[in-house]
XYZ file of C-alpha atoms in Angstrom:
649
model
C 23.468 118.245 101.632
C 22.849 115.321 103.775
C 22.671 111.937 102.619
C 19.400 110.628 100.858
C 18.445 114.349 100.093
C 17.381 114.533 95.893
C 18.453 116.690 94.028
C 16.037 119.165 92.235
C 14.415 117.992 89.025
C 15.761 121.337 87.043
C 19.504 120.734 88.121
C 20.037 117.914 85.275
C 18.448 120.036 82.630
C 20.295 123.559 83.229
C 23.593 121.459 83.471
C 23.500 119.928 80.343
C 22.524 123.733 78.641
C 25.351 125.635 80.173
C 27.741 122.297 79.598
C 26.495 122.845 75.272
C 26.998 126.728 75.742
C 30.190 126.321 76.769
C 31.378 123.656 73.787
C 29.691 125.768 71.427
C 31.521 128.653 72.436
C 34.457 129.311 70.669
C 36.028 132.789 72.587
C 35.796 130.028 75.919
C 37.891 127.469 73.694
C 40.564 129.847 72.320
C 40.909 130.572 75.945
C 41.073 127.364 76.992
C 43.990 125.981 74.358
C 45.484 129.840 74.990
C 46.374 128.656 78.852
C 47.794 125.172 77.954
C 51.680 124.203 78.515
C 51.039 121.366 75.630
C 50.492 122.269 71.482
C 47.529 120.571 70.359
C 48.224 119.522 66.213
C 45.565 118.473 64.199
C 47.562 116.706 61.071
C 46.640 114.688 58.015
C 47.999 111.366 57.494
C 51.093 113.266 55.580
C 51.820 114.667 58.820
C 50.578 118.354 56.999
C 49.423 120.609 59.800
C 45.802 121.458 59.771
C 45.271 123.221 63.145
C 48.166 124.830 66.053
C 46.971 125.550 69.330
C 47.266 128.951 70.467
C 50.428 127.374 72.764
C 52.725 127.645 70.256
C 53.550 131.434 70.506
C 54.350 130.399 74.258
C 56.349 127.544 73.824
C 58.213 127.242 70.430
C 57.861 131.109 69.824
C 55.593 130.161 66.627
C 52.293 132.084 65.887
C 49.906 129.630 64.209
C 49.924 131.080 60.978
C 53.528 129.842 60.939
C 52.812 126.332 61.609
C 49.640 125.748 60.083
C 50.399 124.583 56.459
C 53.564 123.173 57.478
C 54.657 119.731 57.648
C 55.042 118.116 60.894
C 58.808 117.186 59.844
C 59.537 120.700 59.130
C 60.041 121.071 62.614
C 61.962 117.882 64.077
C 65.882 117.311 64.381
C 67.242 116.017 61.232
C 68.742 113.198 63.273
C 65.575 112.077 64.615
C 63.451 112.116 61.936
C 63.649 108.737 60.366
C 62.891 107.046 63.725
C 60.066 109.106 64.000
C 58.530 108.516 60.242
C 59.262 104.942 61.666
C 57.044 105.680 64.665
C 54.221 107.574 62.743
C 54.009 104.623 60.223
C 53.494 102.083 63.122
C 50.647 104.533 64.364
C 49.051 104.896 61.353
C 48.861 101.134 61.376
C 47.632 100.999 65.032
C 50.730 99.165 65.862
C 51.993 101.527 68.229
C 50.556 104.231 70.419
C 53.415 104.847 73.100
C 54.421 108.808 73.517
C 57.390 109.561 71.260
C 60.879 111.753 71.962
C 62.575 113.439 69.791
C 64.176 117.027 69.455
C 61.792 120.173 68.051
C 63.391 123.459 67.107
C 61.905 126.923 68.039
C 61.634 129.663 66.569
C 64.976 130.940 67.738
C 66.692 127.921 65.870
C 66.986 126.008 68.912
C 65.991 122.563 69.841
C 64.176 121.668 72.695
C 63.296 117.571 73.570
C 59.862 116.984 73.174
C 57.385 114.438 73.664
C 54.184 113.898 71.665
C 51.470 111.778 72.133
C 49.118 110.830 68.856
C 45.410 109.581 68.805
C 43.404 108.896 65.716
C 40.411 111.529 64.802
C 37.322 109.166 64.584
C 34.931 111.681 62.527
C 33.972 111.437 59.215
C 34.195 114.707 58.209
C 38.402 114.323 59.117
C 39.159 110.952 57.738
C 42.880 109.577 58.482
C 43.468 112.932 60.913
C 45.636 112.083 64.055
C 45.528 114.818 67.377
C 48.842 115.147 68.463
C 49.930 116.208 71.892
C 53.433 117.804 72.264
C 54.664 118.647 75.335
C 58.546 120.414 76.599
C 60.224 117.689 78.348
C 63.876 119.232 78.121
C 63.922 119.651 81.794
C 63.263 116.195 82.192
C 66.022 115.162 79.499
C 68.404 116.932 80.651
C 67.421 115.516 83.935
C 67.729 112.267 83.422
C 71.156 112.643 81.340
C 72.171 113.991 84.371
C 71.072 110.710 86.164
C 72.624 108.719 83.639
C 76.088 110.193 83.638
C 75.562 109.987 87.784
C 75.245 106.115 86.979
C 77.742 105.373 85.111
C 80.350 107.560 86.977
C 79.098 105.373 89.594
C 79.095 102.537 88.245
C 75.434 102.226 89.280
C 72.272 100.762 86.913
C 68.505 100.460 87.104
C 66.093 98.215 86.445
C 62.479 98.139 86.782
C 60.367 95.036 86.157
C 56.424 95.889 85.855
C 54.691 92.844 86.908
C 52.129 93.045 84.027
C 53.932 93.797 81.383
C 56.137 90.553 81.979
C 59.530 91.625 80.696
C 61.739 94.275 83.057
C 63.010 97.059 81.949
C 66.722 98.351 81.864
C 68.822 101.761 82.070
C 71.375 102.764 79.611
C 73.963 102.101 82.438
C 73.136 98.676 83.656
C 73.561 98.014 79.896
C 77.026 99.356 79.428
C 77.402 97.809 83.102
C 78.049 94.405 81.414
C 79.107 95.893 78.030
C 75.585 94.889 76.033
C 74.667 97.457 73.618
C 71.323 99.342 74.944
C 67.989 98.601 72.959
C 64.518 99.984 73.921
C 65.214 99.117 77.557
C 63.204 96.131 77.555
C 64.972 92.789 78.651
C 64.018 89.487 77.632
C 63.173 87.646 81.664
C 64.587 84.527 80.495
C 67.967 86.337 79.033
C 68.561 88.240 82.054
C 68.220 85.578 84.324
C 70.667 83.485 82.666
C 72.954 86.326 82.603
C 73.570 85.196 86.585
C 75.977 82.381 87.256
C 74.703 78.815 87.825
C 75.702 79.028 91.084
C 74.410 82.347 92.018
C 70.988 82.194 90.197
C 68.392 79.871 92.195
C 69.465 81.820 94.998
C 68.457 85.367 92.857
C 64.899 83.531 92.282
C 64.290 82.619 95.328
C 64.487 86.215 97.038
C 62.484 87.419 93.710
C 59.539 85.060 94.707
C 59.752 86.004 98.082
C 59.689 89.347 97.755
C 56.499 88.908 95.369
C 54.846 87.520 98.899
C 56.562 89.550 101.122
C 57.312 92.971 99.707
C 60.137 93.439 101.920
C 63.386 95.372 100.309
C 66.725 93.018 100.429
C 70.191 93.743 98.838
C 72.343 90.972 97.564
C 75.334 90.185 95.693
C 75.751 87.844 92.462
C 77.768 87.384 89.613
C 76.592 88.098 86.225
C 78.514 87.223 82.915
C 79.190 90.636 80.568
C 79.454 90.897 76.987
C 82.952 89.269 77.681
C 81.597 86.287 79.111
C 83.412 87.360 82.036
C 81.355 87.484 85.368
C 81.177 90.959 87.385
C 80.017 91.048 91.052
C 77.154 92.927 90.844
C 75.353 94.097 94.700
C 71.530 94.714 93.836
C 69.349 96.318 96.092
C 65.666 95.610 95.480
C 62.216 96.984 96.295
C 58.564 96.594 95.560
C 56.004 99.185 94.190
C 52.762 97.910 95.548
C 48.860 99.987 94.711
C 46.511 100.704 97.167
C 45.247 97.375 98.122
C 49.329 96.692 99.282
C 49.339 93.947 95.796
C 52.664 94.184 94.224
C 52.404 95.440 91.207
C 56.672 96.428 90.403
C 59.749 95.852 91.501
C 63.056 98.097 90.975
C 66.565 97.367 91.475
C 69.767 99.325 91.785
C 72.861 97.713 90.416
C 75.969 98.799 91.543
C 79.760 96.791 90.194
C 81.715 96.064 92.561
C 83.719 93.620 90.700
C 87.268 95.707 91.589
C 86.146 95.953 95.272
C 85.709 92.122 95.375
C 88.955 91.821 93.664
C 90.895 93.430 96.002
C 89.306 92.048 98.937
C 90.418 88.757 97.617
C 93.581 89.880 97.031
C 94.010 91.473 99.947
C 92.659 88.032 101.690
C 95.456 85.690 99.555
C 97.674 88.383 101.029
C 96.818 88.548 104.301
C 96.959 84.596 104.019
C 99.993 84.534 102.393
C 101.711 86.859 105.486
C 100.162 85.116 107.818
C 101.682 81.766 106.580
C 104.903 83.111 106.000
C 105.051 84.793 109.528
C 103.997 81.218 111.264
C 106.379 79.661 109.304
C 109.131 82.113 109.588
C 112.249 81.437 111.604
C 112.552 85.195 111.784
C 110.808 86.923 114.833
C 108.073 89.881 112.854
C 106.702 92.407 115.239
C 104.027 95.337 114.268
C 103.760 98.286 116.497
C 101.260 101.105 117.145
C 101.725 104.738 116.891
C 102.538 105.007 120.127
C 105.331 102.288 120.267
C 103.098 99.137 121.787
C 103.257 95.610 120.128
C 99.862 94.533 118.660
C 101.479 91.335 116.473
C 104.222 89.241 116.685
C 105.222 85.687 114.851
C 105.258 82.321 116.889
C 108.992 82.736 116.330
C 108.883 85.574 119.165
C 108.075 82.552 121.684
C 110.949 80.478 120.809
C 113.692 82.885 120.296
C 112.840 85.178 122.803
C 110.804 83.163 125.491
C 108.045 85.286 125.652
C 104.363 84.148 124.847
C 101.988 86.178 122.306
C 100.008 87.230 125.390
C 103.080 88.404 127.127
C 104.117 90.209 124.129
C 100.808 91.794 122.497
C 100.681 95.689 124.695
C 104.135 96.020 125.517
C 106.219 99.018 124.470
C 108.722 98.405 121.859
C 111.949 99.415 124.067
C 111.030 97.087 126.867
C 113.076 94.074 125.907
C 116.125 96.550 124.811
C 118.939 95.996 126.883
C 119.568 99.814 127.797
C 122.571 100.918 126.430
C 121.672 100.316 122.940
C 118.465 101.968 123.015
C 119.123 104.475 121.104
C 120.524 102.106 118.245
C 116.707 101.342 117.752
C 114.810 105.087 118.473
C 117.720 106.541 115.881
C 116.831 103.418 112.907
C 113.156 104.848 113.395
C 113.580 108.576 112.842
C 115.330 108.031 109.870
C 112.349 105.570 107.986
C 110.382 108.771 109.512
C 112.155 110.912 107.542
C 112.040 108.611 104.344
C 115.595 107.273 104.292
C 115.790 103.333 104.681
C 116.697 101.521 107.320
C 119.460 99.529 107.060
C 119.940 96.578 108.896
C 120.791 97.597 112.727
C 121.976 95.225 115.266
C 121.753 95.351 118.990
C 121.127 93.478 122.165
C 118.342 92.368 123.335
C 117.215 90.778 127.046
C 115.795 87.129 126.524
C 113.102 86.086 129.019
C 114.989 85.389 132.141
C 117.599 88.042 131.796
C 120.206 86.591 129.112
C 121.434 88.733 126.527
C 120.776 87.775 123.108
C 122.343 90.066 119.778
C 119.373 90.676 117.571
C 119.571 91.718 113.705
C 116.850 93.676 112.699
C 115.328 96.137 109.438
C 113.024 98.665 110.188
C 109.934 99.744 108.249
C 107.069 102.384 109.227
C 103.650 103.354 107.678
C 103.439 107.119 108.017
C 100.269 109.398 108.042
C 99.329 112.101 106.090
C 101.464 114.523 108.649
C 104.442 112.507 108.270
C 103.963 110.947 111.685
C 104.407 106.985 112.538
C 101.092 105.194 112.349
C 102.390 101.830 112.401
C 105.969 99.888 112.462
C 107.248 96.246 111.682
C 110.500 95.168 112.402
C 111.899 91.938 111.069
C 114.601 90.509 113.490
C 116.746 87.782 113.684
C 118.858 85.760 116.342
C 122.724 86.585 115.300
C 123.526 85.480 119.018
C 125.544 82.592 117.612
C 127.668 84.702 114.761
C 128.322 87.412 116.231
C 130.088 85.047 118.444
C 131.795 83.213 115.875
C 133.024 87.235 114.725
C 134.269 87.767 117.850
C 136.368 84.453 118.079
C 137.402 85.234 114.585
C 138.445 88.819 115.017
C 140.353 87.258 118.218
C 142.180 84.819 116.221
C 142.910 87.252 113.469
C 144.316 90.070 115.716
C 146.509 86.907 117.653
C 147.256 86.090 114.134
C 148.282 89.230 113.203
C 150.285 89.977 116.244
C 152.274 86.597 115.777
C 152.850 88.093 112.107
C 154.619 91.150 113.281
C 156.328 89.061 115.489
C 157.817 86.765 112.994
C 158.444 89.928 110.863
C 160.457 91.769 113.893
C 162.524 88.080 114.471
C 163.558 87.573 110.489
C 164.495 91.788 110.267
C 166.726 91.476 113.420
C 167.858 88.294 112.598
C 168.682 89.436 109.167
C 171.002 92.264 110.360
C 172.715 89.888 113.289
C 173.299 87.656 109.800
C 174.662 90.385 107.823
C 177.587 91.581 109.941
C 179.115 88.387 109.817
C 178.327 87.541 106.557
C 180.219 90.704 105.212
C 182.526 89.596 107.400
C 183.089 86.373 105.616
C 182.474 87.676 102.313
C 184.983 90.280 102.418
C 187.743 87.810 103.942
C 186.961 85.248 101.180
C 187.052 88.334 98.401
C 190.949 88.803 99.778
C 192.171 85.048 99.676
C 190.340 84.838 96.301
C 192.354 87.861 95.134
C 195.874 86.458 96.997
C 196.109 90.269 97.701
C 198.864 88.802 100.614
C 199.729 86.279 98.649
C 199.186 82.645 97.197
C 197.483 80.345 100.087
C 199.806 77.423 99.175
C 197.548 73.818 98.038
C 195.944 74.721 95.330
C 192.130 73.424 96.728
C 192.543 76.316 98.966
C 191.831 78.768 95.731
C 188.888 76.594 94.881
C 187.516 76.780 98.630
C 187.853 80.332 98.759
C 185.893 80.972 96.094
C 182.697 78.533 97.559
C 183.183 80.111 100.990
C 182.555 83.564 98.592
C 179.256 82.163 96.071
C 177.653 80.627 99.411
C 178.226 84.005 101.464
C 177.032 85.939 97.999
C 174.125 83.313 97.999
C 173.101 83.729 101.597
C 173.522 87.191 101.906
C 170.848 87.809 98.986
C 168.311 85.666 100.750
C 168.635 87.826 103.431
C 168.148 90.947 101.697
C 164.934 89.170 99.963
C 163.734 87.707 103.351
C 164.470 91.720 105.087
C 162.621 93.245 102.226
C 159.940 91.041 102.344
C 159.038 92.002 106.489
C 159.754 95.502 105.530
C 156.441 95.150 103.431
C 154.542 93.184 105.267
C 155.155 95.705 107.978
C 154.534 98.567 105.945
C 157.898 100.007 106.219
C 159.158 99.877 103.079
C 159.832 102.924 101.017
C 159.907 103.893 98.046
C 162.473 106.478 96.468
C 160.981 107.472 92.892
C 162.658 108.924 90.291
C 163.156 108.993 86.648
C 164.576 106.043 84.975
C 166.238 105.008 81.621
C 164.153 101.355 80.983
C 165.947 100.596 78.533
C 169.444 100.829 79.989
C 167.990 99.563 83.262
C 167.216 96.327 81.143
C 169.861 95.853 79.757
C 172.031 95.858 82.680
C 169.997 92.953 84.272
C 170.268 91.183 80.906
C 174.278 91.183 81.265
C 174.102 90.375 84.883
C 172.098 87.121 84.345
C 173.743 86.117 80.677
C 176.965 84.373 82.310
C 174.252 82.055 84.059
C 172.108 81.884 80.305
C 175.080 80.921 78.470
C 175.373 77.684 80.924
C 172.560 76.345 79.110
C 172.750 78.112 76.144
C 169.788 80.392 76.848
C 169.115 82.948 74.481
C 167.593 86.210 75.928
C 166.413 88.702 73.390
C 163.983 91.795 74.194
C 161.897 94.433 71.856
C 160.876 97.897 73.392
C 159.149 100.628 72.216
C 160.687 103.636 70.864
C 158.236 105.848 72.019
C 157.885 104.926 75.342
C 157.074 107.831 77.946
C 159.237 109.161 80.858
C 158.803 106.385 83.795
C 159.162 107.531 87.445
C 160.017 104.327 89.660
C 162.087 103.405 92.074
C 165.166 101.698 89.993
C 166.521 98.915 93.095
C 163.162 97.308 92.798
C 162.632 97.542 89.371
C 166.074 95.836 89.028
C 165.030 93.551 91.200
C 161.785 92.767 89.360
C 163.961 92.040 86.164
C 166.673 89.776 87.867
C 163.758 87.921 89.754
C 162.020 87.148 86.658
C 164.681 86.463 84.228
C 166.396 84.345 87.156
C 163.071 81.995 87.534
C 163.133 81.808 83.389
C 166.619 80.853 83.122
C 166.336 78.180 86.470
C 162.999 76.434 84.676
C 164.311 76.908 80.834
C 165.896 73.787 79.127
C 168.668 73.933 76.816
C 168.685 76.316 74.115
C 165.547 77.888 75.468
C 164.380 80.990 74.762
C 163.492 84.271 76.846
C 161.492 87.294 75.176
C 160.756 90.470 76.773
C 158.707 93.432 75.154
C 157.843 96.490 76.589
C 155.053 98.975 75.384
C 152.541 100.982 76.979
C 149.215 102.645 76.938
C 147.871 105.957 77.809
C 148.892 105.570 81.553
C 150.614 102.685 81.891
C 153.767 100.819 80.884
C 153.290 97.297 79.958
C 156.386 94.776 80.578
C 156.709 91.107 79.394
C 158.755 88.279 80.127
C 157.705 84.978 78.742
C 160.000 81.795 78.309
C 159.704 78.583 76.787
C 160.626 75.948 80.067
C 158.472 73.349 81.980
C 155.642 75.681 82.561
C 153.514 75.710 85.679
C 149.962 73.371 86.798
C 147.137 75.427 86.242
C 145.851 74.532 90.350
C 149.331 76.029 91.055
C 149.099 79.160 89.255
C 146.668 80.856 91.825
C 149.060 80.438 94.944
C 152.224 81.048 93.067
C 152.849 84.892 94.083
C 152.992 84.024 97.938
C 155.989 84.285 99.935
C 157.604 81.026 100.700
C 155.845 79.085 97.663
C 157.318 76.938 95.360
C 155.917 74.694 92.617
C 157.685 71.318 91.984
C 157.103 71.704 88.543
C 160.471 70.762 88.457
C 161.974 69.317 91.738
C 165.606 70.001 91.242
C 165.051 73.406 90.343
C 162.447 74.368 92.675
C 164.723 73.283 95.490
C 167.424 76.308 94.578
C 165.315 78.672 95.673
C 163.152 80.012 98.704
C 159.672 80.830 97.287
C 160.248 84.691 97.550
C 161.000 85.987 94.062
C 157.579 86.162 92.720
C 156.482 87.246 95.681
C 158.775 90.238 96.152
C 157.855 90.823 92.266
C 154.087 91.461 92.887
C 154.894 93.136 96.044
C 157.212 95.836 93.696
C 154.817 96.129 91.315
C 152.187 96.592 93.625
C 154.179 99.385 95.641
C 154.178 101.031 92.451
C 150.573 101.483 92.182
C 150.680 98.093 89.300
C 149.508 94.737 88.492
C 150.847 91.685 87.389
C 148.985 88.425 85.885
C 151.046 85.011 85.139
C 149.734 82.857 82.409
C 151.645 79.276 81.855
C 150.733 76.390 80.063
C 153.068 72.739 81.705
C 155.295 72.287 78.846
C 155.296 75.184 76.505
C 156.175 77.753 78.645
C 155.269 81.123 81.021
C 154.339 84.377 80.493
C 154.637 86.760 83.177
C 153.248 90.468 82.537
C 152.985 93.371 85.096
C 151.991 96.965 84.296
C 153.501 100.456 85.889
C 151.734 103.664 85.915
C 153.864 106.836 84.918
C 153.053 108.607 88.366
C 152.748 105.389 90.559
C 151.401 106.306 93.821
C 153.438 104.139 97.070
C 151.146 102.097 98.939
C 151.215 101.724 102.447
C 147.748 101.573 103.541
C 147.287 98.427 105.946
C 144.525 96.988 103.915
C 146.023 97.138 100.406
C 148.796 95.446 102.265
C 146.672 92.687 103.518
C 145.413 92.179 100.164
C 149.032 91.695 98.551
C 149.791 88.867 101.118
C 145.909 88.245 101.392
C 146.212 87.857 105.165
């Protein structure tokens, strides 16, 4: 029909008569409620149900002869009935006309989430009478529980803010965001903007107000303060819902915390500061390769150790500098990080810019991929140039040192045994006149002569022995012929070799052993000697009618032995150095001055042969106490090492 064309004068009238046949016609209304998704209620104000749509078979499973009759409550989840008597109070009161949720059970016995919508009946003839709407929104509910969890796994929110209505409104999970307990979803403005931090919230307004004139999207980050009073970075991005005319009539926001992401990136920034101070600073030269073995970092300390710049450095391969022959050194340190074990500290040399060769400690460390292959390595090296040199002089001096040593020790043995034949010589000769054996010498000063010529011979033939015995160990020569020995008797035999020299001074020498003690397998000539040394030392540095004690005992594997006097005692600074060949301690001069220093050190030497120990323990004026232990089964030792530990070399 083209424009200006009226319409014919019956049209109106036979409109309005088929338009009041069809409202008067109630097979065309059951039809009409028969086809709709929604129940249609018609319930008095005691929520009793006066009319049931046809719907209700289709939807709940209900005829209407079930329903009507009923109350409304009969038919809602226990749990969300007394918010909805709540709700239906506020209606009846014209308070409060929004759609209500809330959980209906069907015929089946379960319950499906519904939403109903209520309008007062204004007729007469139903006074109080609300029309109630229901429709099946579990889809929907299960929906947007979906959406939720989705947020919150996410640690994502929503907001929505219709212009209008003046407060936004907020999802469950921007809520438990921040940690606030979740109302009705409708913010206070003024409390959620002073959720942002002072410093962070003009700057929030200001994009709000410009997208108001601009409806342009943004995305920015802020801080706001959770239940904690804490502040979480929060990004937002933010759009506009505008109607037709392009006014803006909403704006929605996705929240998203990222508080653990901006906590990590500052960490990772302190850290990254933190390195990069430490390698400026660092006297140490730190290098960082690539998979494929080229140099993308390296300290300021490269430049002054090495001579290279960071330019010269940054692309080169990581052998280049390597002086050849101890290449491998470096390509073996980095297949075993590959293959998880550490690296231990490697050293090699290393060409300096302009050819010298520099010695270059370094530790190894490599990021691996998920295959197990090198993605990135950092070595840590320093300059040793300097000590390794001082090693090398060192190990010099000691081998010259040592040499010299087994000199000395070759000069005192065959010096020892040139001394000897003469000295028996002498000895023996004096041993005749002493005896007359061919009769007396005549003056009687030549008896008294023959027997010093005999105690000096006796006197310097020992100090041979000791001095022979002594480069015997230090050259590792000396041997050890173990056997099973009588203690006890052993002991005592030393006891009545020394007690002529006791009684001098009226020394009294007394000893307590245990009766029990286990088989001992030694070598008896030094364990004499042991004894004679020590009770010789007690008896030179005892007084007069001083005392000497000696107890044995043992333990499970050792013997323990004893010897403890009451003389002059020994410095504590002393003690230490006492054990050493050639020492003496002036604790007292005269005394000190009869012997050569070698007794106590031939004593630890024994002991230690024998697989023992021995500790002194002296006091200046009351006394020493020397005690040394023997295993059963002593082992001999003759390794070089355990040697240069005795003597500490």
């Amino acid at each position: 029909m083209s424009e200006g064309t009226p319409m014919p004068d019956s049209a109106p009238s036979q409109d309005k008569k088929i338009q009041s046949e069809l409202f008067t016609n109630g097979e065309v209304e059951r039809i009409l409620l028969a086809k709709q998704e929604d129940i249609t209620l018609l319930c008095d104000p005691l929520t009793t149900i006066l009319y049931c749509s046809p719907s209700s078979k289709a939807v709940l499973g209900y005829d209407q002869d079930e329903v009507v009759g009923k109350s409304f409550a009969d038919f809602v989840h226990p749990e969300d009935l007394p918010s909805l008597v709540d709700d239906w109070v506020q209606f009846q009161s014209g308070h409060n006309t929004d759609p209500i949720n809330f959980r209906t059970r069907n015929k089946k016995g379960a319950w499906i989430w519904s939403e109903a919508r209520a309008s007062l009946i204004e007729d007469d003839r139903f006074p109080g009478c609300s029309c109630i709407n229901i429709h099946e929104v579990g889809h929907q509910y299960r929906l947007r529980q979906r959406v939720a969890a989705a947020e919150q796994m996410a640690k994502i929110g929503t907001w929505r803010w219709i212009i209008e209505d003046g407060d936004p409104t907020w999802s469950e999970s921007h809520y438990a965001m921040l940690g606030y307990e979740p109302g009705d979803g409708h913010v206070d403005l003024e409390w959620a903007l002073q959720l942002y931090h002072p410093d962070d919230r003009e700057r929030v307004g200001k994009l709000v107000v410009e997208c108001l004139v601009d409806p342009s999207p943004y995305t920015t980050i802020a801080r706001m303060r959770d239940v904690n009073g804490d502040y979480r970075s929060i990004v937002q991005h933010c759009f506009t819902e505008t109607d037709t005319n392009g006014k803006v009539v909403a704006m929605v926001g996705i929240c998203q915390d990222i508080t653990g992401q901006t906590q990590a990136e500052e960490a990772l920034r302190k850290s990254e500061n933190n390195y990069r101070l430490l390698a400026e600073t660092s006297t140490d030269v730190i290098v960082k390769y690539d998979r494929d073995g080229l140099c993308t970092f390296i300290s300021p300390a490269g430049e002054s150790i090495l001579g290279y710049t960071q330019e010269e450095s940054i692309g080169a391969p990581m052998l280049a500098c390597i002086y050849k022959p101890d290449r491998k050194i470096i390509t073996d340190a980095l297949e075993a990080a590959r293959r998880g074990r550490t690296s231990d500290r490697i050293t090699y040399r290393t060409h300096k810019k302009g050819g010298e060769l520099l010695w270059m400690e370094t530790s190894v460390r490599t990021l691996l991929d998920e295959r197990g292959e090198i993605l990135e390595t950092v070595a840590f090296s320093r300059d040793i140039t300097e000590r390794h040199n001082v090693q090398e002089e060192l190990l010099a001096a000691r081998k010259k040192a040592e040499a010299a040593n087994r000199t000395k020790s070759r000069f005192l043995a065959n010096m020892s045994h040139e001394l000897r034949t003469p000295l028996n010589a002498i000895i023996g000769f004096s041993d005749i006149m002493c005896e007359s054996m061919f009769g007396p010498l005549g003056a009687p000063q030549y008896d008294e002569y023959s027997k010093l010529i005999r105690e000096s011979g006796q006197f310097l033939l020992t100090l041979i022995n000791d001095i022979l015995d002594m480069s015997k160990i230090e050259a590792g020569k000396y041997e050890l012929y173990l056997e099973e020995i009588d203690l006890e008797d052993l002991l005592e035999g030393c006891i009545r070799f020394v007690e002529p020299h006791a009684a001098k001074n009226d020394i009294e020498i007394n000893y307590e052993i245990d009766e029990t003690l286990s088989p001992l397998y030694a070598d008896e000539r030094t364990i004499k000697q042991v004894f004679l040394n020590l009770l010789s030392n007690s008896i030179k540095f005892s007084p007069n009618k001083g005392e000497i004690s000696i107890s044995i005992g043992q333990t499970d594997t050792h013997v323990e032995i004893r010897v403890q006097d009451t003389g002059c005692g020994i410095p504590e600074a002393d003690i230490s150095r006492l054990a050493q060949p050639f020492e003496q301690v002036n604790a007292e001069a005269s005394a000190a001055q009869t012997g050569t220093g070698l007794g106590l050190a031939l004593v630890k030497s024994f002991v230690t042969l024998h697989g023992g120990a021995m500790n002194i323990q002296s006091e200046q004026g009351e006394g020493t106490c020397v005690t040394f232990t023997l295993p059963f089964n002593p082992l001999a030792v003759s390794d070089e090492a355990d040697l240069q530990a005795i003597f500490r070399i």
